[in-house]
């Protein structure tokens, strides 16, 4: 396991395991993280985890370890903005009096900076030959504010991802307004499968508001082939029931890229990748 606040590009990544992510590889402002290769020794997919406001990356790293997704390395990132002694958040969230910020240009610009950092991490580091990941085999899973960041990258990023899961997170008002009617943005966003789960007892974003924002997201990316919102009887919590966990694992099982090493090693078989 690697931890840090990503490694110099010494060679092209080959074989079943990717090089470990190191602190020197991570672009600003995403310096702190935990990384581990897949337990089965085959790094075909990468799961990036984004925690909620006021938390740190460590609990989400442990959660991903418990999931034991096959042929999937994990990278849990820590948000860059400290909240006094209460952990970290992904973008500007409080005013100088400690009150939650209303929708604003400054809040959107702060979120946009995190998006640019994630895009740099993926495009300038992870998919380069020294690591060898493919963008369409990279998943994002975020909780609450981390889910907002994951959805933002799906909507405003530069290309397809393997999939995005947002637990108790929605797009902000600013994100929903900024690309209304943009057909180019919609075409890119339609390429990434998206799953949202939300609690019917959520006190932060009531379920009615979650449905309202989801409906607006659907209008931004009409005819998206894989965009779903599922609701579960819970508050603003991480995955909280076997039913919700089953929905998340089904999403992964339908989209993980899994290599068949037995077939690859059979004489006379020519791999088509």
PDB file of C-alpha atoms in Angstrom:
ATOM      1  CA  UNK A   1       0.000   0.000   0.000  1.00  0.00           C
ATOM      2  CA  UNK A   2       1.172   3.515  -0.800  1.00  0.00           C
ATOM      3  CA  UNK A   3       0.257   6.600   1.187  1.00  0.00           C
ATOM      4  CA  UNK A   4       1.190  10.176   0.507  1.00  0.00           C
ATOM      5  CA  UNK A   5       0.356  13.887   0.714  1.00  0.00           C
ATOM      6  CA  UNK A   6       2.450  10.049  -7.625  1.00  0.00           C
ATOM      7  CA  UNK A   7       6.712   8.442  -8.746  1.00  0.00           C
ATOM      8  CA  UNK A   8       8.995   9.534 -11.511  1.00  0.00           C
ATOM      9  CA  UNK A   9       8.052   8.079 -14.873  1.00  0.00           C
ATOM     10  CA  UNK A  10      10.917   5.629 -15.279  1.00  0.00           C
ATOM     11  CA  UNK A  11       9.423   3.001 -17.547  1.00  0.00           C
ATOM     12  CA  UNK A  12       6.362   1.877 -19.458  1.00  0.00           C
ATOM     13  CA  UNK A  13       3.908  -0.154 -17.380  1.00  0.00           C
ATOM     14  CA  UNK A  14       3.787  -3.792 -18.495  1.00  0.00           C
ATOM     15  CA  UNK A  15       2.485  -7.032 -17.006  1.00  0.00           C
ATOM     16  CA  UNK A  16      -0.409  -7.590 -14.617  1.00  0.00           C
ATOM     17  CA  UNK A  17       0.427  -5.069 -11.878  1.00  0.00           C
ATOM     18  CA  UNK A  18       0.630  -1.333 -12.436  1.00  0.00           C
ATOM     19  CA  UNK A  19       3.384   0.711 -10.728  1.00  0.00           C
ATOM     20  CA  UNK A  20       2.404   1.995  -7.292  1.00  0.00           C
ATOM     21  CA  UNK A  21       1.173   5.562  -7.158  1.00  0.00           C
ATOM     22  CA  UNK A  22       3.612   7.771  -5.236  1.00  0.00           C
ATOM     23  CA  UNK A  23       3.298  11.231  -3.686  1.00  0.00           C
ATOM     24  CA  UNK A  24       5.383  12.892  -6.412  1.00  0.00           C
ATOM     25  CA  UNK A  25       2.872  11.786  -9.076  1.00  0.00           C
ATOM     26  CA  UNK A  26      -0.227  13.432  -7.633  1.00  0.00           C
ATOM     27  CA  UNK A  27      -1.036  16.885  -9.062  1.00  0.00           C
ATOM     28  CA  UNK A  28      -2.180  19.821  -6.951  1.00  0.00           C
ATOM     29  CA  UNK A  29      -4.351  19.917  -4.928  1.00  0.00           C
ATOM     30  CA  UNK A  30      -4.795  16.152  -4.414  1.00  0.00           C
ATOM     31  CA  UNK A  31      -1.647  15.373  -2.449  1.00  0.00           C
ATOM     32  CA  UNK A  32      -2.933  13.003   0.233  1.00  0.00           C
ATOM     33  CA  UNK A  33      -4.110   9.504  -0.698  1.00  0.00           C
ATOM     34  CA  UNK A  34      -3.945   5.759  -0.058  1.00  0.00           C
ATOM     35  CA  UNK A  35      -3.300   3.261  -2.876  1.00  0.00           C
ATOM     36  CA  UNK A  36      -3.216  -0.530  -3.182  1.00  0.00           C
ATOM     37  CA  UNK A  37      -2.941  -2.957  -6.075  1.00  0.00           C
ATOM     38  CA  UNK A  38      -5.636  -5.554  -6.600  1.00  0.00           C
ATOM     39  CA  UNK A  39      -5.432  -8.427  -4.122  1.00  0.00           C
ATOM     40  CA  UNK A  40      -5.528 -10.957  -6.980  1.00  0.00           C
ATOM     41  CA  UNK A  41      -2.447  -9.404  -8.581  1.00  0.00           C
ATOM     42  CA  UNK A  42      -4.196  -8.186 -11.746  1.00  0.00           C
ATOM     43  CA  UNK A  43      -4.670  -4.416 -12.060  1.00  0.00           C
ATOM     44  CA  UNK A  44      -7.155  -4.277 -14.946  1.00  0.00           C
ATOM     45  CA  UNK A  45      -9.402  -1.620 -13.366  1.00  0.00           C
ATOM     46  CA  UNK A  46      -8.900   1.308 -10.995  1.00  0.00           C
ATOM     47  CA  UNK A  47     -11.416   2.506  -8.402  1.00  0.00           C
ATOM     48  CA  UNK A  48     -10.958   6.104  -7.217  1.00  0.00           C
ATOM     49  CA  UNK A  49     -12.766   6.914  -3.959  1.00  0.00           C
ATOM     50  CA  UNK A  50     -13.881  10.383  -2.856  1.00  0.00           C
ATOM     51  CA  UNK A  51     -14.983  10.804   0.774  1.00  0.00           C
ATOM     52  CA  UNK A  52     -17.669  13.117   2.126  1.00  0.00           C
ATOM     53  CA  UNK A  53     -17.330  16.565   3.698  1.00  0.00           C
ATOM     54  CA  UNK A  54     -15.553  16.523   7.061  1.00  0.00           C
ATOM     55  CA  UNK A  55     -13.952  13.116   6.553  1.00  0.00           C
ATOM     56  CA  UNK A  56     -10.582  11.728   5.419  1.00  0.00           C
ATOM     57  CA  UNK A  57      -9.513   9.144   2.842  1.00  0.00           C
ATOM     58  CA  UNK A  58      -8.610   6.294   5.242  1.00  0.00           C
ATOM     59  CA  UNK A  59     -12.142   4.978   6.014  1.00  0.00           C
ATOM     60  CA  UNK A  60     -12.967   4.880   2.309  1.00  0.00           C
ATOM     61  CA  UNK A  61      -9.757   3.028   1.528  1.00  0.00           C
ATOM     62  CA  UNK A  62     -10.745   0.388   4.092  1.00  0.00           C
ATOM     63  CA  UNK A  63     -14.251   0.232   2.614  1.00  0.00           C
ATOM     64  CA  UNK A  64     -12.808  -0.442  -0.860  1.00  0.00           C
ATOM     65  CA  UNK A  65     -10.522  -3.133   0.559  1.00  0.00           C
ATOM     66  CA  UNK A  66     -13.541  -4.891   2.068  1.00  0.00           C
ATOM     67  CA  UNK A  67     -15.351  -4.804  -1.288  1.00  0.00           C
ATOM     68  CA  UNK A  68     -12.578  -6.941  -2.846  1.00  0.00           C
ATOM     69  CA  UNK A  69     -13.481  -6.083  -6.433  1.00  0.00           C
ATOM     70  CA  UNK A  70     -11.638  -8.492  -8.747  1.00  0.00           C
ATOM     71  CA  UNK A  71      -8.745  -7.189 -10.857  1.00  0.00           C
ATOM     72  CA  UNK A  72      -9.234  -3.701  -9.388  1.00  0.00           C
ATOM     73  CA  UNK A  73      -6.658  -1.444  -7.746  1.00  0.00           C
ATOM     74  CA  UNK A  74      -7.904   1.229  -5.339  1.00  0.00           C
ATOM     75  CA  UNK A  75      -6.939   4.883  -4.926  1.00  0.00           C
ATOM     76  CA  UNK A  76      -8.625   6.777  -2.079  1.00  0.00           C
ATOM     77  CA  UNK A  77      -8.027  10.519  -2.405  1.00  0.00           C
ATOM     78  CA  UNK A  78      -8.275  13.063   0.402  1.00  0.00           C
ATOM     79  CA  UNK A  79     -10.028  16.360  -0.183  1.00  0.00           C
ATOM     80  CA  UNK A  80      -7.754  19.438  -0.234  1.00  0.00           C
ATOM     81  CA  UNK A  81      -9.707  21.947   1.866  1.00  0.00           C
ATOM     82  CA  UNK A  82      -9.332  21.599   5.674  1.00  0.00           C
ATOM     83  CA  UNK A  83     -12.332  22.255   7.927  1.00  0.00           C
ATOM     84  CA  UNK A  84     -10.650  23.373  11.149  1.00  0.00           C
ATOM     85  CA  UNK A  85     -10.284  20.134  13.156  1.00  0.00           C
ATOM     86  CA  UNK A  86     -13.121  18.339  11.402  1.00  0.00           C
ATOM     87  CA  UNK A  87     -11.488  16.683   8.418  1.00  0.00           C
ATOM     88  CA  UNK A  88     -11.560  17.992   4.848  1.00  0.00           C
ATOM     89  CA  UNK A  89     -13.936  19.054   2.098  1.00  0.00           C
ATOM     90  CA  UNK A  90     -13.578  19.045  -1.685  1.00  0.00           C
ATOM     91  CA  UNK A  91     -14.543  22.618  -2.452  1.00  0.00           C
ATOM     92  CA  UNK A  92     -15.300  25.901  -0.724  1.00  0.00           C
ATOM     93  CA  UNK A  93     -18.260  25.159   1.551  1.00  0.00           C
ATOM     94  CA  UNK A  94     -18.353  27.653   4.461  1.00  0.00           C
ATOM     95  CA  UNK A  95     -18.252  31.414   4.810  1.00  0.00           C
ATOM     96  CA  UNK A  96     -16.073  33.235   7.361  1.00  0.00           C
ATOM     97  CA  UNK A  97     -18.808  32.812   9.989  1.00  0.00           C
ATOM     98  CA  UNK A  98     -18.874  29.033   9.553  1.00  0.00           C
ATOM     99  CA  UNK A  99     -22.196  29.020   7.715  1.00  0.00           C
ATOM    100  CA  UNK A 100     -22.746  26.830   4.658  1.00  0.00           C
ATOM    101  CA  UNK A 101     -22.249  28.770   1.444  1.00  0.00           C
ATOM    102  CA  UNK A 102     -25.191  29.411  -0.839  1.00  0.00           C
ATOM    103  CA  UNK A 103     -24.707  28.668  -4.556  1.00  0.00           C
ATOM    104  CA  UNK A 104     -22.106  31.121  -5.855  1.00  0.00           C
ATOM    105  CA  UNK A 105     -19.451  31.677  -8.497  1.00  0.00           C
ATOM    106  CA  UNK A 106     -16.664  31.259  -5.935  1.00  0.00           C
ATOM    107  CA  UNK A 107     -18.036  27.887  -4.811  1.00  0.00           C
ATOM    108  CA  UNK A 108     -18.267  26.741  -8.431  1.00  0.00           C
ATOM    109  CA  UNK A 109     -14.719  27.919  -9.172  1.00  0.00           C
ATOM    110  CA  UNK A 110     -13.488  25.948  -6.152  1.00  0.00           C
ATOM    111  CA  UNK A 111     -15.249  22.818  -7.430  1.00  0.00           C
ATOM    112  CA  UNK A 112     -13.879  23.447 -10.922  1.00  0.00           C
ATOM    113  CA  UNK A 113     -10.321  23.494  -9.511  1.00  0.00           C
ATOM    114  CA  UNK A 114     -10.845  20.008  -8.043  1.00  0.00           C
ATOM    115  CA  UNK A 115     -12.247  18.827 -11.388  1.00  0.00           C
ATOM    116  CA  UNK A 116      -9.136  20.120 -13.140  1.00  0.00           C
ATOM    117  CA  UNK A 117      -6.948  18.336 -10.576  1.00  0.00           C
ATOM    118  CA  UNK A 118      -8.755  15.039 -11.173  1.00  0.00           C
ATOM    119  CA  UNK A 119      -8.544  15.497 -14.943  1.00  0.00           C
ATOM    120  CA  UNK A 120      -4.801  16.125 -14.622  1.00  0.00           C
ATOM    121  CA  UNK A 121      -4.395  13.051 -12.409  1.00  0.00           C
ATOM    122  CA  UNK A 122      -6.194  10.849 -14.937  1.00  0.00           C
ATOM    123  CA  UNK A 123      -4.952  12.299 -18.238  1.00  0.00           C
ATOM    124  CA  UNK A 124      -1.425  13.401 -17.310  1.00  0.00           C
ATOM    125  CA  UNK A 125      -0.535  10.564 -14.921  1.00  0.00           C
ATOM    126  CA  UNK A 126      -2.709   7.465 -14.777  1.00  0.00           C
ATOM    127  CA  UNK A 127      -3.306   6.908 -18.506  1.00  0.00           C
ATOM    128  CA  UNK A 128       0.290   7.705 -19.475  1.00  0.00           C
ATOM    129  CA  UNK A 129       2.545   4.766 -20.523  1.00  0.00           C
ATOM    130  CA  UNK A 130       4.410   4.755 -17.195  1.00  0.00           C
ATOM    131  CA  UNK A 131       1.211   3.653 -15.432  1.00  0.00           C
ATOM    132  CA  UNK A 132      -0.803   2.271 -18.334  1.00  0.00           C
ATOM    133  CA  UNK A 133      -4.369   2.661 -17.092  1.00  0.00           C
ATOM    134  CA  UNK A 134      -7.134   3.111 -19.643  1.00  0.00           C
ATOM    135  CA  UNK A 135      -9.577   5.913 -18.898  1.00  0.00           C
ATOM    136  CA  UNK A 136     -12.566   3.701 -19.691  1.00  0.00           C
ATOM    137  CA  UNK A 137     -11.448   1.258 -16.971  1.00  0.00           C
ATOM    138  CA  UNK A 138     -11.357   3.888 -14.214  1.00  0.00           C
ATOM    139  CA  UNK A 139     -14.319   4.043 -11.816  1.00  0.00           C
ATOM    140  CA  UNK A 140     -15.214   6.838  -9.391  1.00  0.00           C
ATOM    141  CA  UNK A 141     -17.199   6.261  -6.201  1.00  0.00           C
ATOM    142  CA  UNK A 142     -18.022   9.240  -4.018  1.00  0.00           C
ATOM    143  CA  UNK A 143     -20.090   9.871  -0.908  1.00  0.00           C
ATOM    144  CA  UNK A 144     -22.109  13.087  -0.374  1.00  0.00           C
ATOM    145  CA  UNK A 145     -19.796  15.953  -1.406  1.00  0.00           C
ATOM    146  CA  UNK A 146     -17.424  13.350  -2.882  1.00  0.00           C
ATOM    147  CA  UNK A 147     -20.371  12.099  -4.935  1.00  0.00           C
ATOM    148  CA  UNK A 148     -20.921  15.634  -6.178  1.00  0.00           C
ATOM    149  CA  UNK A 149     -17.294  15.753  -7.355  1.00  0.00           C
ATOM    150  CA  UNK A 150     -17.644  12.360  -9.074  1.00  0.00           C
ATOM    151  CA  UNK A 151     -20.817  13.444 -10.885  1.00  0.00           C
ATOM    152  CA  UNK A 152     -19.174  16.725 -11.868  1.00  0.00           C
ATOM    153  CA  UNK A 153     -16.321  14.842 -13.547  1.00  0.00           C
ATOM    154  CA  UNK A 154     -18.775  12.568 -15.371  1.00  0.00           C
ATOM    155  CA  UNK A 155     -20.653  15.612 -16.665  1.00  0.00           C
ATOM    156  CA  UNK A 156     -17.770  17.989 -17.355  1.00  0.00           C
ATOM    157  CA  UNK A 157     -14.753  15.701 -17.837  1.00  0.00           C
ATOM    158  CA  UNK A 158     -12.876  15.183 -21.095  1.00  0.00           C
ATOM    159  CA  UNK A 159     -13.979  11.617 -21.856  1.00  0.00           C
ATOM    160  CA  UNK A 160     -15.606   8.347 -20.907  1.00  0.00           C
ATOM    161  CA  UNK A 161     -15.008   6.678 -17.550  1.00  0.00           C
ATOM    162  CA  UNK A 162     -15.819   3.059 -16.704  1.00  0.00           C
ATOM    163  CA  UNK A 163     -18.522   4.240 -14.324  1.00  0.00           C
ATOM    164  CA  UNK A 164     -19.451   6.768 -11.647  1.00  0.00           C
ATOM    165  CA  UNK A 165     -21.319   6.003  -8.420  1.00  0.00           C
ATOM    166  CA  UNK A 166     -22.620   8.782  -6.178  1.00  0.00           C
ATOM    167  CA  UNK A 167     -23.883   7.796  -2.728  1.00  0.00           C
ATOM    168  CA  UNK A 168     -26.070  10.540  -1.186  1.00  0.00           C
ATOM    169  CA  UNK A 169     -24.533  13.123  -3.524  1.00  0.00           C
ATOM    170  CA  UNK A 170     -26.104  15.309  -6.208  1.00  0.00           C
ATOM    171  CA  UNK A 171     -24.911  17.984  -8.586  1.00  0.00           C
ATOM    172  CA  UNK A 172     -24.888  21.528  -7.193  1.00  0.00           C
ATOM    173  CA  UNK A 173     -27.136  24.257  -8.530  1.00  0.00           C
ATOM    174  CA  UNK A 174     -24.123  25.850 -10.215  1.00  0.00           C
ATOM    175  CA  UNK A 175     -23.227  22.652 -12.074  1.00  0.00           C
ATOM    176  CA  UNK A 176     -26.793  22.109 -13.230  1.00  0.00           C
ATOM    177  CA  UNK A 177     -26.944  25.636 -14.657  1.00  0.00           C
ATOM    178  CA  UNK A 178     -23.535  25.988 -16.293  1.00  0.00           C
ATOM    179  CA  UNK A 179     -23.952  23.713 -19.338  1.00  0.00           C
ATOM    180  CA  UNK A 180     -27.677  23.870 -20.013  1.00  0.00           C
ATOM    181  CA  UNK A 181     -28.316  22.931 -23.636  1.00  0.00           C
ATOM    182  CA  UNK A 182     -24.663  22.082 -24.435  1.00  0.00           C
ATOM    183  CA  UNK A 183     -24.883  19.173 -26.947  1.00  0.00           C
ATOM    184  CA  UNK A 184     -21.126  18.530 -26.993  1.00  0.00           C
ATOM    185  CA  UNK A 185     -21.009  18.202 -23.206  1.00  0.00           C
ATOM    186  CA  UNK A 186     -24.069  15.939 -23.272  1.00  0.00           C
ATOM    187  CA  UNK A 187     -22.466  13.646 -25.883  1.00  0.00           C
ATOM    188  CA  UNK A 188     -19.373  13.189 -23.675  1.00  0.00           C
ATOM    189  CA  UNK A 189     -21.399  12.661 -20.487  1.00  0.00           C
ATOM    190  CA  UNK A 190     -23.613  10.028 -22.132  1.00  0.00           C
ATOM    191  CA  UNK A 191     -20.569   7.760 -22.527  1.00  0.00           C
ATOM    192  CA  UNK A 192     -20.102   7.220 -18.758  1.00  0.00           C
ATOM    193  CA  UNK A 193     -22.514   4.924 -16.860  1.00  0.00           C
ATOM    194  CA  UNK A 194     -23.830   6.685 -13.744  1.00  0.00           C
ATOM    195  CA  UNK A 195     -25.561   5.342 -10.637  1.00  0.00           C
ATOM    196  CA  UNK A 196     -26.905   7.543  -7.838  1.00  0.00           C
ATOM    197  CA  UNK A 197     -28.301   6.211  -4.564  1.00  0.00           C
ATOM    198  CA  UNK A 198     -30.094   8.427  -2.052  1.00  0.00           C
ATOM    199  CA  UNK A 199     -31.834   8.084   1.295  1.00  0.00           C
ATOM    200  CA  UNK A 200     -35.538   8.752   1.732  1.00  0.00           C
ATOM    201  CA  UNK A 201     -34.683  10.196   5.178  1.00  0.00           C
ATOM    202  CA  UNK A 202     -31.713  12.305   4.048  1.00  0.00           C
ATOM    203  CA  UNK A 203     -31.651  15.469   6.160  1.00  0.00           C
ATOM    204  CA  UNK A 204     -28.991  17.254   4.074  1.00  0.00           C
ATOM    205  CA  UNK A 205     -30.617  16.891   0.646  1.00  0.00           C
ATOM    206  CA  UNK A 206     -34.239  15.741   1.051  1.00  0.00           C
ATOM    207  CA  UNK A 207     -35.296  12.983  -1.306  1.00  0.00           C
ATOM    208  CA  UNK A 208     -37.707  15.298  -3.181  1.00  0.00           C
ATOM    209  CA  UNK A 209     -34.829  17.695  -3.922  1.00  0.00           C
ATOM    210  CA  UNK A 210     -32.611  14.766  -4.954  1.00  0.00           C
ATOM    211  CA  UNK A 211     -35.266  13.707  -7.477  1.00  0.00           C
ATOM    212  CA  UNK A 212     -35.599  17.299  -8.699  1.00  0.00           C
ATOM    213  CA  UNK A 213     -31.845  17.587  -9.306  1.00  0.00           C
ATOM    214  CA  UNK A 214     -31.768  14.157 -10.937  1.00  0.00           C
ATOM    215  CA  UNK A 215     -34.561  15.189 -13.327  1.00  0.00           C
ATOM    216  CA  UNK A 216     -32.550  18.283 -14.256  1.00  0.00           C
ATOM    217  CA  UNK A 217     -29.478  16.100 -14.816  1.00  0.00           C
ATOM    218  CA  UNK A 218     -31.531  13.881 -17.138  1.00  0.00           C
ATOM    219  CA  UNK A 219     -32.505  16.973 -19.126  1.00  0.00           C
ATOM    220  CA  UNK A 220     -28.823  17.926 -19.421  1.00  0.00           C
ATOM    221  CA  UNK A 221     -27.936  14.502 -20.843  1.00  0.00           C
ATOM    222  CA  UNK A 222     -31.090  13.292 -22.619  1.00  0.00           C
ATOM    223  CA  UNK A 223     -31.182   9.681 -23.803  1.00  0.00           C
ATOM    224  CA  UNK A 224     -28.350   8.676 -21.479  1.00  0.00           C
ATOM    225  CA  UNK A 225     -28.272   4.857 -21.795  1.00  0.00           C
ATOM    226  CA  UNK A 226     -27.189   4.171 -18.200  1.00  0.00           C
ATOM    227  CA  UNK A 227     -28.237   6.873 -15.733  1.00  0.00           C
ATOM    228  CA  UNK A 228     -30.178   5.737 -12.657  1.00  0.00           C
ATOM    229  CA  UNK A 229     -31.282   7.060  -9.268  1.00  0.00           C
ATOM    230  CA  UNK A 230     -32.180   4.455  -6.635  1.00  0.00           C
ATOM    231  CA  UNK A 231     -33.624   5.373  -3.235  1.00  0.00           C
ATOM    232  CA  UNK A 232     -33.221   3.491   0.037  1.00  0.00           C
ATOM    233  CA  UNK A 233     -34.706   3.962   3.557  1.00  0.00           C
ATOM    234  CA  UNK A 234     -31.787   5.774   5.203  1.00  0.00           C
ATOM    235  CA  UNK A 235     -30.463   9.222   6.043  1.00  0.00           C
ATOM    236  CA  UNK A 236     -27.339  10.894   4.654  1.00  0.00           C
ATOM    237  CA  UNK A 237     -25.185   7.813   5.117  1.00  0.00           C
ATOM    238  CA  UNK A 238     -22.707   5.735   3.212  1.00  0.00           C
ATOM    239  CA  UNK A 239     -23.985   2.382   1.866  1.00  0.00           C
ATOM    240  CA  UNK A 240     -26.348   1.285   4.632  1.00  0.00           C
ATOM    241  CA  UNK A 241     -28.075  -1.961   3.654  1.00  0.00           C
ATOM    242  CA  UNK A 242     -27.553  -5.241   1.798  1.00  0.00           C
ATOM    243  CA  UNK A 243     -29.950  -3.995  -0.885  1.00  0.00           C
ATOM    244  CA  UNK A 244     -27.924  -0.846  -1.559  1.00  0.00           C
ATOM    245  CA  UNK A 245     -24.661  -2.810  -1.507  1.00  0.00           C
ATOM    246  CA  UNK A 246     -26.149  -5.297  -3.968  1.00  0.00           C
ATOM    247  CA  UNK A 247     -27.106  -2.469  -6.351  1.00  0.00           C
ATOM    248  CA  UNK A 248     -23.565  -1.074  -6.211  1.00  0.00           C
ATOM    249  CA  UNK A 249     -21.929  -4.474  -6.708  1.00  0.00           C
ATOM    250  CA  UNK A 250     -24.257  -5.222  -9.638  1.00  0.00           C
ATOM    251  CA  UNK A 251     -23.179  -1.941 -11.243  1.00  0.00           C
ATOM    252  CA  UNK A 252     -19.543  -3.014 -10.937  1.00  0.00           C
ATOM    253  CA  UNK A 253     -20.142  -6.606 -12.061  1.00  0.00           C
ATOM    254  CA  UNK A 254     -21.738  -5.399 -15.288  1.00  0.00           C
ATOM    255  CA  UNK A 255     -18.848  -3.055 -16.122  1.00  0.00           C
ATOM    256  CA  UNK A 256     -15.541  -4.360 -14.735  1.00  0.00           C
ATOM    257  CA  UNK A 257     -13.017  -5.386 -17.378  1.00  0.00           C
ATOM    258  CA  UNK A 258     -11.776  -8.858 -16.378  1.00  0.00           C
ATOM    259  CA  UNK A 259      -8.886 -10.612 -18.106  1.00  0.00           C
ATOM    260  CA  UNK A 260      -9.099 -14.361 -18.749  1.00  0.00           C
ATOM    261  CA  UNK A 261      -5.510 -15.386 -18.068  1.00  0.00           C
ATOM    262  CA  UNK A 262      -6.180 -19.055 -18.728  1.00  0.00           C
ATOM    263  CA  UNK A 263      -7.297 -18.257 -22.257  1.00  0.00           C
ATOM    264  CA  UNK A 264      -4.518 -15.714 -22.785  1.00  0.00           C
ATOM    265  CA  UNK A 265      -1.936 -18.348 -21.881  1.00  0.00           C
ATOM    266  CA  UNK A 266      -3.427 -21.015 -24.155  1.00  0.00           C
ATOM    267  CA  UNK A 267      -1.141 -21.723 -27.173  1.00  0.00           C
ATOM    268  CA  UNK A 268      -2.622 -20.533 -30.440  1.00  0.00           C
ATOM    269  CA  UNK A 269      -4.858 -17.880 -28.840  1.00  0.00           C
ATOM    270  CA  UNK A 270      -4.108 -14.343 -30.032  1.00  0.00           C
ATOM    271  CA  UNK A 271      -5.180 -11.636 -27.505  1.00  0.00           C
ATOM    272  CA  UNK A 272      -7.225  -8.874 -29.144  1.00  0.00           C
ATOM    273  CA  UNK A 273      -6.113  -5.968 -26.875  1.00  0.00           C
TER     274      UNK A 273
END
